[in-house]
Coordinates of C-alpha atoms in Angstrom, one line a residue:
Chain A
M1 CA 84.0 131.6 119.2
T2 CA 84.7 127.7 119.0
V3 CA 88.6 128.5 119.0
V4 CA 88.4 130.4 122.2
T5 CA 86.3 128.0 124.1
E6 CA 88.6 125.1 123.4
R7 CA 91.5 127.3 124.2
E8 CA 90.1 128.1 127.6
T9 CA 89.2 124.6 128.4
R10 CA 92.6 123.2 127.6
A11 CA 94.2 126.2 129.7
V12 CA 92.2 124.9 132.7
R13 CA 93.0 121.2 132.0
R14 CA 96.8 122.0 131.5
T15 CA 97.3 123.9 134.9
P16 CA 98.9 121.3 137.4
P17 CA 96.9 121.2 140.7
P18 CA 98.7 123.3 143.5
G19 CA 101.0 121.7 145.8
R20 CA 101.6 118.9 143.5
P21 CA 104.6 118.6 141.0
R22 CA 103.5 118.9 137.5
R23 CA 103.6 115.3 135.8
K24 CA 106.2 114.9 133.2
I25 CA 104.0 113.1 130.9
S26 CA 100.4 114.6 130.1
R27 CA 97.4 112.2 129.9
E28 CA 97.1 113.5 126.4
S29 CA 100.6 112.4 125.0
A30 CA 100.3 109.2 127.2
A31 CA 97.2 108.3 125.2
A32 CA 98.7 109.3 122.0
W33 CA 101.7 107.3 122.4
I34 CA 99.3 104.1 123.3
L35 CA 97.5 104.7 120.3
V36 CA 100.6 105.4 118.0
L37 CA 102.8 102.6 119.5
P38 CA 101.3 99.2 117.5
F39 CA 101.4 101.1 114.3
V40 CA 105.1 102.5 114.8
L41 CA 106.2 99.1 115.9
L42 CA 104.8 97.5 112.6
F43 CA 105.7 100.2 110.6
L44 CA 109.5 99.9 111.9
A45 CA 109.5 96.2 111.2
F46 CA 108.0 96.1 108.0
T47 CA 108.5 99.3 106.1
A48 CA 111.0 101.5 107.7
G49 CA 113.5 98.5 108.7
P50 CA 113.4 97.0 105.2
V51 CA 113.7 100.1 103.6
L52 CA 117.0 100.9 105.2
G53 CA 117.9 97.1 104.9
S54 CA 117.6 97.1 101.4
L55 CA 119.7 100.3 101.0
G56 CA 122.5 98.6 103.1
M57 CA 122.2 95.4 101.1
S58 CA 122.6 97.3 97.8
F59 CA 126.0 97.9 98.8
T60 CA 127.0 94.4 99.7
D61 CA 127.6 91.0 97.9
I62 CA 124.7 89.4 99.5
K63 CA 123.4 86.4 97.6
Q64 CA 120.9 83.7 98.4
R65 CA 123.3 81.5 100.2
D66 CA 123.6 84.3 102.9
L67 CA 119.8 84.4 103.6
R68 CA 120.5 83.1 107.0
T69 CA 123.3 85.1 107.8
P70 CA 122.6 88.4 106.2
F71 CA 125.3 90.5 108.1
A72 CA 128.2 88.0 107.2
V73 CA 128.7 89.8 103.9
N74 CA 131.1 92.0 102.1
G75 CA 130.8 95.5 101.2
V76 CA 131.5 96.3 97.6
G77 CA 130.5 100.1 97.5
F78 CA 128.6 101.1 94.5
G79 CA 129.7 97.8 92.6
N80 CA 126.3 96.8 92.5
Y81 CA 124.9 100.0 91.1
V82 CA 127.9 100.1 88.6
K83 CA 127.1 96.5 87.4
A84 CA 123.4 97.4 86.8
F85 CA 124.3 100.3 84.3
Q86 CA 126.9 98.1 82.8
D87 CA 124.0 95.3 82.3
E88 CA 122.8 95.6 78.8
T89 CA 119.5 93.8 80.0
F90 CA 119.1 96.3 82.7
R91 CA 119.5 99.2 80.4
K92 CA 116.9 97.6 78.1
A93 CA 114.7 97.1 80.9
A94 CA 115.1 100.8 81.8
F95 CA 114.3 102.0 78.3
N96 CA 110.9 99.8 78.3
T97 CA 110.1 101.0 81.4
A98 CA 110.7 104.9 80.2
Y99 CA 108.9 103.9 76.9
F100 CA 105.8 102.8 79.2
V101 CA 105.6 105.5 81.3
V102 CA 106.4 108.3 78.6
L103 CA 103.6 106.8 76.1
G104 CA 101.2 105.5 78.8
V105 CA 101.0 108.4 81.2
P106 CA 99.9 110.9 78.5
L107 CA 97.5 108.4 77.1
T108 CA 96.0 107.5 80.3
L109 CA 95.4 111.1 81.4
V110 CA 93.9 112.0 78.2
V111 CA 91.3 109.3 78.0
A112 CA 90.6 110.2 81.6
L113 CA 90.0 113.7 81.1
A114 CA 88.1 113.1 78.1
A115 CA 86.1 110.4 80.3
A116 CA 85.6 113.0 83.2
V117 CA 84.3 115.9 80.9
L118 CA 82.0 113.5 79.0
L119 CA 80.6 112.7 82.5
D120 CA 80.5 116.1 83.9
R121 CA 79.3 117.8 81.0
G122 CA 77.7 115.6 78.6
V123 CA 75.9 112.4 80.1
K124 CA 73.5 114.0 83.0
R125 CA 71.2 111.1 83.1
F126 CA 73.1 107.8 84.2
Q127 CA 76.0 109.5 85.0
A128 CA 76.7 107.1 88.1
L129 CA 76.1 104.1 86.1
F130 CA 79.1 105.6 83.5
K131 CA 81.3 106.4 86.3
V132 CA 81.0 102.9 87.9
G133 CA 81.3 101.2 84.6
Y134 CA 84.7 103.2 83.6
Y135 CA 85.9 102.5 86.9
L136 CA 85.4 98.7 87.1
P137 CA 88.8 97.8 85.6
V138 CA 90.9 99.6 88.4
V139 CA 89.7 97.6 91.1
T140 CA 89.9 94.1 89.6
S141 CA 93.1 91.9 89.7
I142 CA 95.7 93.0 87.3
V143 CA 96.9 89.3 87.2
A144 CA 93.3 88.3 85.9
I145 CA 93.2 91.3 83.7
A146 CA 96.6 90.1 82.1
V147 CA 95.2 86.8 81.9
I148 CA 92.1 87.9 80.0
W149 CA 94.1 90.2 77.7
R150 CA 96.1 87.5 76.5
F151 CA 92.9 85.9 74.9
V152 CA 91.8 89.5 73.8
L153 CA 95.3 90.0 72.0
A154 CA 95.4 86.4 70.8
P155 CA 96.4 86.2 67.1
D156 CA 93.5 84.3 65.1
S157 CA 91.0 83.5 67.8
G158 CA 91.5 86.7 69.7
L159 CA 88.6 89.4 70.5
L160 CA 90.8 92.5 69.1
N161 CA 91.8 90.8 65.6
T162 CA 88.4 89.8 65.1
V163 CA 87.0 93.0 65.6
L164 CA 89.7 94.5 63.2
G165 CA 89.0 91.9 60.6
W166 CA 85.4 93.4 60.2
V167 CA 86.9 96.4 59.1
G168 CA 89.4 94.5 56.8
I169 CA 92.3 94.9 58.9
D170 CA 94.7 92.0 59.5
G171 CA 96.0 92.2 62.9
P172 CA 99.5 91.1 64.1
N173 CA 100.2 88.6 66.8
W174 CA 100.2 91.2 69.2
L175 CA 102.3 89.9 72.0
A176 CA 104.7 88.0 69.9
S177 CA 105.8 90.8 68.1
K178 CA 108.8 92.9 69.1
T179 CA 107.0 95.9 67.5
W180 CA 103.6 95.4 69.0
A181 CA 104.2 93.8 72.4
M182 CA 105.0 97.0 74.2
P183 CA 102.2 99.0 72.6
S184 CA 99.6 96.1 73.6
L185 CA 100.6 96.2 77.1
I186 CA 100.3 100.1 77.1
A187 CA 96.8 99.8 75.5
M188 CA 95.9 97.5 78.4
A189 CA 97.4 99.6 81.1
V190 CA 95.3 102.7 79.7
W191 CA 92.1 100.7 79.6
R192 CA 92.7 99.4 83.3
N193 CA 93.9 102.6 84.8
F194 CA 92.2 105.5 83.2
G195 CA 89.2 105.5 85.5
S196 CA 91.5 106.1 88.7
A197 CA 92.6 109.4 87.2
M198 CA 89.0 110.0 85.8
I199 CA 87.4 110.2 89.4
I200 CA 89.9 112.6 90.5
F201 CA 89.3 114.9 87.5
L202 CA 85.6 114.3 88.1
A203 CA 86.0 115.8 91.4
G204 CA 88.2 118.7 90.3
L205 CA 85.7 119.5 87.4
Q206 CA 82.9 119.8 89.9
G207 CA 84.8 121.9 92.1
I208 CA 85.2 124.6 89.6
P209 CA 82.2 127.0 90.0
Q210 CA 79.7 127.5 87.3
S211 CA 80.3 131.2 87.1
V212 CA 83.7 130.5 85.7
E213 CA 82.2 129.0 82.4
E214 CA 79.2 131.5 82.5
A215 CA 81.8 134.3 82.3
G216 CA 83.4 132.9 79.6
Q217 CA 80.1 132.3 77.7
I218 CA 79.2 135.8 78.0
D219 CA 82.5 136.7 76.6
G220 CA 81.7 134.7 73.7
A221 CA 84.1 131.9 74.1
G222 CA 83.2 128.4 72.2
S223 CA 83.0 125.3 74.2
W224 CA 86.7 124.3 73.2
Q225 CA 87.9 127.6 74.1
R226 CA 86.3 127.7 77.4
F227 CA 87.9 124.3 78.1
R228 CA 91.5 125.2 76.9
Y229 CA 91.8 128.7 78.6
L230 CA 89.5 128.3 81.5
I231 CA 89.1 124.9 82.7
M232 CA 92.3 123.4 82.1
P233 CA 94.2 126.0 83.9
L234 CA 91.9 125.6 87.1
L235 CA 92.7 121.8 86.5
R236 CA 96.6 122.4 86.3
P237 CA 97.0 120.9 90.1
T238 CA 94.7 118.2 89.4
I239 CA 96.4 117.1 86.3
L240 CA 99.9 117.5 87.9
F241 CA 98.7 115.0 90.7
T242 CA 97.4 112.5 88.5
S243 CA 100.5 112.4 86.3
V244 CA 102.7 111.9 89.0
T245 CA 100.5 109.3 90.8
T246 CA 99.9 107.3 87.5
G247 CA 103.8 108.1 86.5
I248 CA 104.7 106.2 89.9
G249 CA 102.5 103.5 89.2
Y250 CA 103.6 103.0 85.6
L251 CA 107.4 103.0 86.7
Q252 CA 106.6 100.1 88.8
F253 CA 105.3 98.0 85.7
F254 CA 105.6 94.6 86.6
E255 CA 102.5 92.3 86.6
E256 CA 101.7 92.9 83.0
P257 CA 105.0 91.6 81.4
F258 CA 104.8 88.9 84.0
V259 CA 101.8 87.0 83.1
M260 CA 101.9 88.0 79.6
T261 CA 105.1 88.0 77.8
Q262 CA 107.5 87.1 80.6
G263 CA 109.5 90.1 79.4
G264 CA 109.6 88.6 75.9
P265 CA 109.9 88.6 73.0
L266 CA 113.6 88.9 73.1
N267 CA 113.3 91.1 76.3
S268 CA 111.2 93.7 74.4
T269 CA 108.9 93.9 77.5
I270 CA 111.1 93.2 80.2
S271 CA 110.8 96.0 82.8
V272 CA 113.0 97.4 85.7
S273 CA 110.8 95.7 88.4
M274 CA 110.5 92.6 86.4
Y275 CA 114.3 92.4 85.7
T276 CA 114.9 93.2 89.5
Y277 CA 112.5 90.5 90.5
N278 CA 114.5 87.8 88.0
Q279 CA 117.7 88.8 89.5
F280 CA 116.1 88.1 93.1
G281 CA 115.0 84.9 91.6
F282 CA 118.8 84.2 90.4
G283 CA 119.8 84.7 94.3
N284 CA 121.6 88.2 93.6
Y285 CA 120.1 90.2 96.4
G286 CA 122.6 92.8 96.3
L287 CA 122.1 93.4 92.6
A288 CA 118.2 93.2 93.1
T289 CA 118.1 95.8 96.0
A290 CA 120.4 98.0 94.2
M291 CA 118.2 98.1 91.1
A292 CA 114.9 98.5 93.3
Y293 CA 117.0 101.6 94.9
I294 CA 117.6 103.0 91.3
L295 CA 114.0 103.1 90.7
F296 CA 113.0 104.5 94.0
V297 CA 115.5 107.5 93.4
V298 CA 114.0 108.1 90.0
I299 CA 110.4 108.0 91.8
A300 CA 111.8 110.2 94.8
V301 CA 113.0 112.8 92.2
I302 CA 109.7 113.0 90.3
T303 CA 107.9 113.5 93.5
F304 CA 110.2 116.1 94.6
I305 CA 109.6 118.0 91.3
Q306 CA 105.8 117.8 91.7
F307 CA 106.2 119.4 95.0
R308 CA 108.1 122.1 93.8
L309 CA 105.9 122.7 90.7
L310 CA 102.7 122.8 93.0
R311 CA 104.4 125.2 95.6
E312 CA 105.2 127.8 92.7
K313 CA 101.3 128.4 92.0
Chain B
M1 CA 70.5 120.3 71.2
M2 CA 68.6 117.0 70.9
R3 CA 71.4 115.6 68.4
R4 CA 74.1 116.5 70.3
T5 CA 72.9 114.8 73.4
W6 CA 72.4 111.7 71.3
W7 CA 75.7 111.4 70.0
I8 CA 77.6 112.3 73.5
Y9 CA 75.6 109.2 74.9
L10 CA 76.4 107.1 72.1
I11 CA 80.2 108.0 72.7
G12 CA 79.5 107.1 76.5
V13 CA 78.1 103.9 75.7
L14 CA 80.8 102.9 73.1
G15 CA 83.3 103.5 76.0
L16 CA 81.2 101.0 78.3
V17 CA 81.4 98.5 75.6
A18 CA 85.0 98.9 75.3
V19 CA 85.5 98.6 79.2
A20 CA 82.9 95.6 79.3
A21 CA 84.0 93.6 76.3
P22 CA 86.8 91.8 77.8
F23 CA 84.8 91.1 81.0
L24 CA 82.1 89.6 78.9
W25 CA 84.6 87.7 76.9
M26 CA 86.1 86.0 80.1
V27 CA 82.9 85.1 81.4
L28 CA 81.5 83.7 78.1
G29 CA 84.8 82.0 77.4
S30 CA 84.8 80.3 81.0
F31 CA 81.9 78.2 79.4
K32 CA 83.4 77.2 76.3
T33 CA 85.3 74.0 75.7
Q34 CA 88.9 74.0 74.9
G35 CA 88.3 73.2 71.0
E36 CA 85.6 76.3 70.9
L37 CA 88.0 78.7 72.5
L38 CA 90.5 78.0 69.6
R39 CA 87.9 78.2 66.8
V40 CA 88.5 80.6 64.2
P41 CA 86.5 82.9 63.8
P42 CA 85.8 83.2 67.5
T43 CA 82.3 82.5 68.8
W44 CA 80.6 85.2 71.1
L45 CA 78.1 82.9 72.8
P46 CA 79.4 79.5 73.9
Q47 CA 77.9 76.9 71.1
D48 CA 78.3 73.8 73.5
A49 CA 78.4 75.6 76.9
T50 CA 80.0 73.4 79.5
T51 CA 80.8 73.8 83.3
Q52 CA 83.8 71.8 82.8
N53 CA 86.3 74.4 83.5
Y54 CA 84.7 75.2 86.8
D55 CA 84.7 71.6 87.7
D56 CA 88.2 71.4 86.9
L57 CA 89.1 74.6 89.2
F58 CA 87.5 72.5 91.9
S59 CA 88.8 69.1 91.4
K60 CA 92.2 69.3 89.4
A61 CA 93.0 72.8 90.5
N62 CA 92.6 73.6 94.3
F63 CA 90.9 76.8 93.7
P64 CA 88.4 76.7 96.8
R65 CA 91.6 76.6 99.0
Y66 CA 93.1 79.6 97.3
F67 CA 90.1 81.4 97.4
L68 CA 89.9 80.9 101.2
N69 CA 93.4 81.8 101.4
S70 CA 92.7 85.3 99.7
A71 CA 89.7 86.0 101.9
L72 CA 91.5 85.0 105.2
V73 CA 94.6 87.4 104.4
A74 CA 92.3 90.1 103.0
L75 CA 89.9 89.9 106.0
V76 CA 92.9 90.1 108.8
V77 CA 94.6 92.6 106.7
T78 CA 91.7 94.9 106.6
A79 CA 90.9 94.5 110.3
G80 CA 94.3 95.3 111.1
N81 CA 94.2 98.4 109.2
L82 CA 91.0 99.7 110.5
T83 CA 92.2 99.3 114.1
F84 CA 95.8 100.5 113.9
C85 CA 95.1 103.3 111.0
S86 CA 92.5 104.8 113.0
M87 CA 94.3 104.9 116.3
I88 CA 97.3 106.4 114.8
G89 CA 95.1 108.7 112.6
Y90 CA 93.2 110.1 115.7
A91 CA 96.6 110.6 117.6
L92 CA 98.2 112.6 114.7
A93 CA 94.7 114.8 114.3
K94 CA 93.6 115.4 117.6
L95 CA 96.4 114.8 120.3
R96 CA 99.4 117.0 121.1
F97 CA 102.7 114.7 121.6
K98 CA 106.2 115.2 121.0
G99 CA 107.5 114.2 117.4
R100 CA 104.0 114.1 116.1
N101 CA 104.6 116.2 113.0
A102 CA 107.9 114.2 112.3
L103 CA 106.0 110.9 112.6
F104 CA 103.4 112.1 110.1
V105 CA 106.0 113.3 107.6
V106 CA 108.1 110.0 107.6
V107 CA 104.9 107.9 107.4
M108 CA 103.9 109.8 104.2
A109 CA 107.3 109.8 102.9
T110 CA 106.9 105.9 102.6
L111 CA 103.7 106.2 100.3
M112 CA 106.1 106.5 97.3
I113 CA 108.4 103.7 98.1
P114 CA 107.9 100.8 95.4
G115 CA 107.2 97.3 96.7
M116 CA 110.3 96.2 95.1
V117 CA 112.4 98.1 97.4
T118 CA 111.2 96.6 100.7
F119 CA 110.7 93.0 99.5
V120 CA 114.1 91.5 99.5
P121 CA 115.1 92.6 103.0
L122 CA 111.6 91.7 104.0
F123 CA 111.9 88.2 102.6
V124 CA 115.2 87.8 104.5
L125 CA 113.6 88.8 107.7
V126 CA 110.3 86.8 107.3
T127 CA 112.4 83.8 106.2
N128 CA 114.7 84.2 109.2
A129 CA 111.7 84.7 111.5
G130 CA 110.4 81.0 110.6
L131 CA 107.4 82.7 109.0
A132 CA 108.1 82.1 104.9
N133 CA 105.1 80.0 103.8
S134 CA 102.7 81.0 106.6
Y135 CA 99.7 83.0 106.9
P136 CA 101.3 85.3 109.4
G137 CA 104.2 85.9 106.8
L138 CA 101.4 86.7 104.3
I139 CA 99.8 89.2 106.4
L140 CA 102.1 91.0 108.9
P141 CA 103.7 93.3 106.5
F142 CA 100.5 94.6 105.6
L143 CA 98.8 95.4 108.8
V144 CA 99.1 98.9 108.6
S145 CA 99.6 101.3 105.6
P146 CA 100.4 104.8 105.0
F147 CA 97.5 105.5 103.1
G148 CA 95.2 104.4 105.7
V149 CA 97.0 106.7 108.1
F150 CA 96.6 109.6 105.9
L151 CA 92.9 108.9 105.2
M152 CA 91.8 108.4 108.9
R153 CA 93.7 111.6 109.7
Q154 CA 92.0 113.7 107.0
F155 CA 88.7 112.3 108.5
F156 CA 89.5 112.9 112.3
L157 CA 90.8 116.7 111.4
G158 CA 87.3 117.3 110.2
L159 CA 85.6 116.3 113.7
P160 CA 85.1 119.1 116.1
D161 CA 87.5 119.5 119.1
D162 CA 84.4 120.3 121.0
L163 CA 83.3 116.6 121.4
M164 CA 86.6 115.8 122.9
D165 CA 86.0 118.6 125.4
A166 CA 82.8 117.4 126.3
G167 CA 84.1 114.1 126.9
R168 CA 86.7 115.2 129.3
V169 CA 84.1 117.4 131.1
D170 CA 82.0 114.1 131.5
G171 CA 85.1 112.7 132.9
S172 CA 86.3 110.3 130.3
G173 CA 89.7 109.4 129.8
E174 CA 91.5 110.1 126.6
L175 CA 91.2 106.5 125.1
G176 CA 87.6 106.3 126.1
I177 CA 86.9 109.7 124.1
F178 CA 88.8 108.0 121.2
A179 CA 87.0 104.6 121.4
R180 CA 83.5 105.9 122.4
I181 CA 83.1 109.1 121.1
M182 CA 85.2 110.0 118.1
L183 CA 85.6 106.3 116.5
P184 CA 82.0 105.8 115.8
L185 CA 81.6 108.9 114.1
T186 CA 84.2 107.9 111.5
R187 CA 82.2 105.1 110.0
P188 CA 82.1 106.6 106.5
A189 CA 85.9 106.8 106.6
L190 CA 86.4 103.2 108.1
A191 CA 84.1 101.9 105.2
T192 CA 86.2 103.6 102.5
L193 CA 89.4 102.3 104.0
G194 CA 87.8 99.0 104.6
I195 CA 87.0 98.2 101.4
L196 CA 89.9 99.8 99.5
T197 CA 92.3 97.7 101.8
F198 CA 90.2 94.7 101.2
L199 CA 90.5 95.2 97.4
G200 CA 94.1 96.0 97.5
S201 CA 94.9 92.8 99.4
W202 CA 92.9 90.6 97.2
N203 CA 94.6 91.8 94.3
N204 CA 98.1 92.0 95.9
F205 CA 100.5 89.9 93.9
L206 CA 104.4 90.2 94.3
W207 CA 104.5 89.5 98.1
P208 CA 102.2 86.4 98.1
L209 CA 103.9 85.2 95.1
V210 CA 107.5 85.3 97.0
I211 CA 106.2 84.1 100.3
A212 CA 103.9 81.5 99.4
Q213 CA 106.1 78.4 98.7
T214 CA 103.8 75.7 98.6
E215 CA 100.6 75.2 96.6
D216 CA 98.2 75.3 99.9
K217 CA 99.3 78.8 100.8
Y218 CA 98.9 80.4 97.3
T219 CA 96.4 83.1 97.1
L220 CA 94.2 83.5 93.8
P221 CA 96.3 86.0 91.8
V222 CA 99.4 83.8 92.5
A223 CA 97.8 80.7 91.8
L224 CA 96.3 82.2 88.4
A225 CA 99.6 83.8 87.6
L226 CA 101.4 80.4 88.1
Y227 CA 98.8 78.3 86.1
S228 CA 99.0 80.9 83.2
T229 CA 102.6 80.6 82.8
G230 CA 103.1 77.0 84.0
Q231 CA 102.1 73.8 82.4
N232 CA 98.5 74.8 82.2
A233 CA 99.4 77.8 80.1
Q234 CA 97.2 76.0 77.3
N235 CA 94.5 75.1 79.1
Y236 CA 92.4 78.5 78.0
G237 CA 89.0 77.6 79.7
L238 CA 90.4 76.9 82.9
L239 CA 92.6 80.3 82.9
M240 CA 89.1 81.9 81.9
A241 CA 87.0 80.4 84.8
G242 CA 90.2 81.0 87.2
A243 CA 89.9 84.7 86.0
V244 CA 86.2 84.7 86.7
V245 CA 86.8 83.6 90.6
V246 CA 89.3 86.0 91.0
V247 CA 87.5 89.1 89.5
L248 CA 83.7 88.3 90.1
P249 CA 83.8 88.6 94.0
V250 CA 85.5 92.0 94.0
L251 CA 83.1 93.3 91.2
V252 CA 80.1 92.3 93.1
M253 CA 81.7 94.1 96.1
F254 CA 82.6 97.0 94.4
L255 CA 79.1 97.4 93.0
A256 CA 77.7 97.3 96.4
F257 CA 80.1 99.6 98.0
Q258 CA 80.9 101.8 95.1
R259 CA 80.2 105.2 96.6
H260 CA 82.9 104.7 99.4
V261 CA 85.6 103.6 96.8
T262 CA 85.3 106.7 94.6
K263 CA 84.9 109.0 97.7
G264 CA 88.1 107.7 99.1
I265 CA 89.8 108.1 95.6
A266 CA 88.5 111.8 95.3
I267 CA 89.8 112.5 98.8
T268 CA 93.2 111.3 98.3
G269 CA 93.3 113.0 95.0
L270 CA 92.3 116.6 96.2
K271 CA 94.5 116.7 99.5

């Protein structure tokens, strides 16, 4: 009904008045371009332009001294990319980043899903309070969180080792240990980020009709079976979405090592983003952009795979 | 049944304690003396409570200035996003023009581009435009965001076209229909976008770190990070108080507007 009326109105409006030539640009598209133009200009200057500029730079030997003359540089083909992969520290950074993602994403999602189920099924009263509480770390500055966690993880006067001391465990000097620095950063990332995925899981869980669970109950499925065989498959697209968005975020892992460890001890927490930033600081702009592009390609591939997986369903 | 509820609530509360403990540690720690912060075993409540750390933030470190810088940048960035993203969001959702779909696809594709990719050429551009270490340099790259476009477009799609036609029948121009009829209806979406953009800008780190070169242009996270890695790294009380100043305003703001934030996250998660 509505659709027909709308089409009719549009048809009337679109008919050019008799005797006058049809205007080239309709009022509608003229208005559209006025509304779109400010965005497009800002977008071209500060997003699209720099993305292409970065790609261009990554094939040149541009250095800090070329800052004022960015076009007077020499092409080096894939030289920067080759250099990046030959660089031992970059490989270490890539390994650390992968370590962070491979361990951090599943842990974050498991905690987030557990919290979402807890809130959706268990904690009926005070649900809003729990939701807001769990979400709090997500909206706080990661720099501030990193500063606070440095104190939480401090060897003797720290919160964590004090709590561990109560149960007789002698905690290590977390951030100064080559073995424990990365797990510490992962724990902090899980603590900070699980609330974000939790909100999305919660919305997903609330979208599942009660009749699904009731049917399972009638068939005699226990609560774990209902969760595993009824809820989980229905949540699959949501889980896929959160794993990819969380993964994209974790691949850009930067502030935590910047504030807490500066990549140390002995490069054991240096990430691709942080090493890219360091190369920029050393004035190696070409190399830095190549490293950033390698990261971008990895993210693009993961996103592409996600789209394919979602389309199959 | 009663017993089951009881332990589920216990798990929930333990989770809350785990989330809240570092924040509580931070607030309490900001009132402790340096000596007490190093004490083993550590104390929970400040034994000899002091406001010295906050005094230092205001006198030795220029935190009021950083605070104002953060607030100014966040407010202008938020205003820009609300204006420009609602404009293009409306056009993409409700108006027909050539290249509409291509434009939308291109903008959405940039959602996954890491900040690391754009910042070197952006730095070259902004520096050569003479905007390094300036407020425009801090603000301009963030006046629009693909996320904002997506959010506003989704919301406009949900409004009925009949309203636009009613406006046309009444003789309104296309821009009048947008500004006077449609835009006021998007207040919930604008609130969501506004609060998320403000929080994002307040917490933004990499770009201000690169572009704010003198102390008078630092934003709060930059100041805090440089203090915590520089010569003040051992001044624990100052750092804790600094973290409080960075975190507390957004916590208060989030608690006041949390409905909008969680709704926005859920919307984007369920596209």
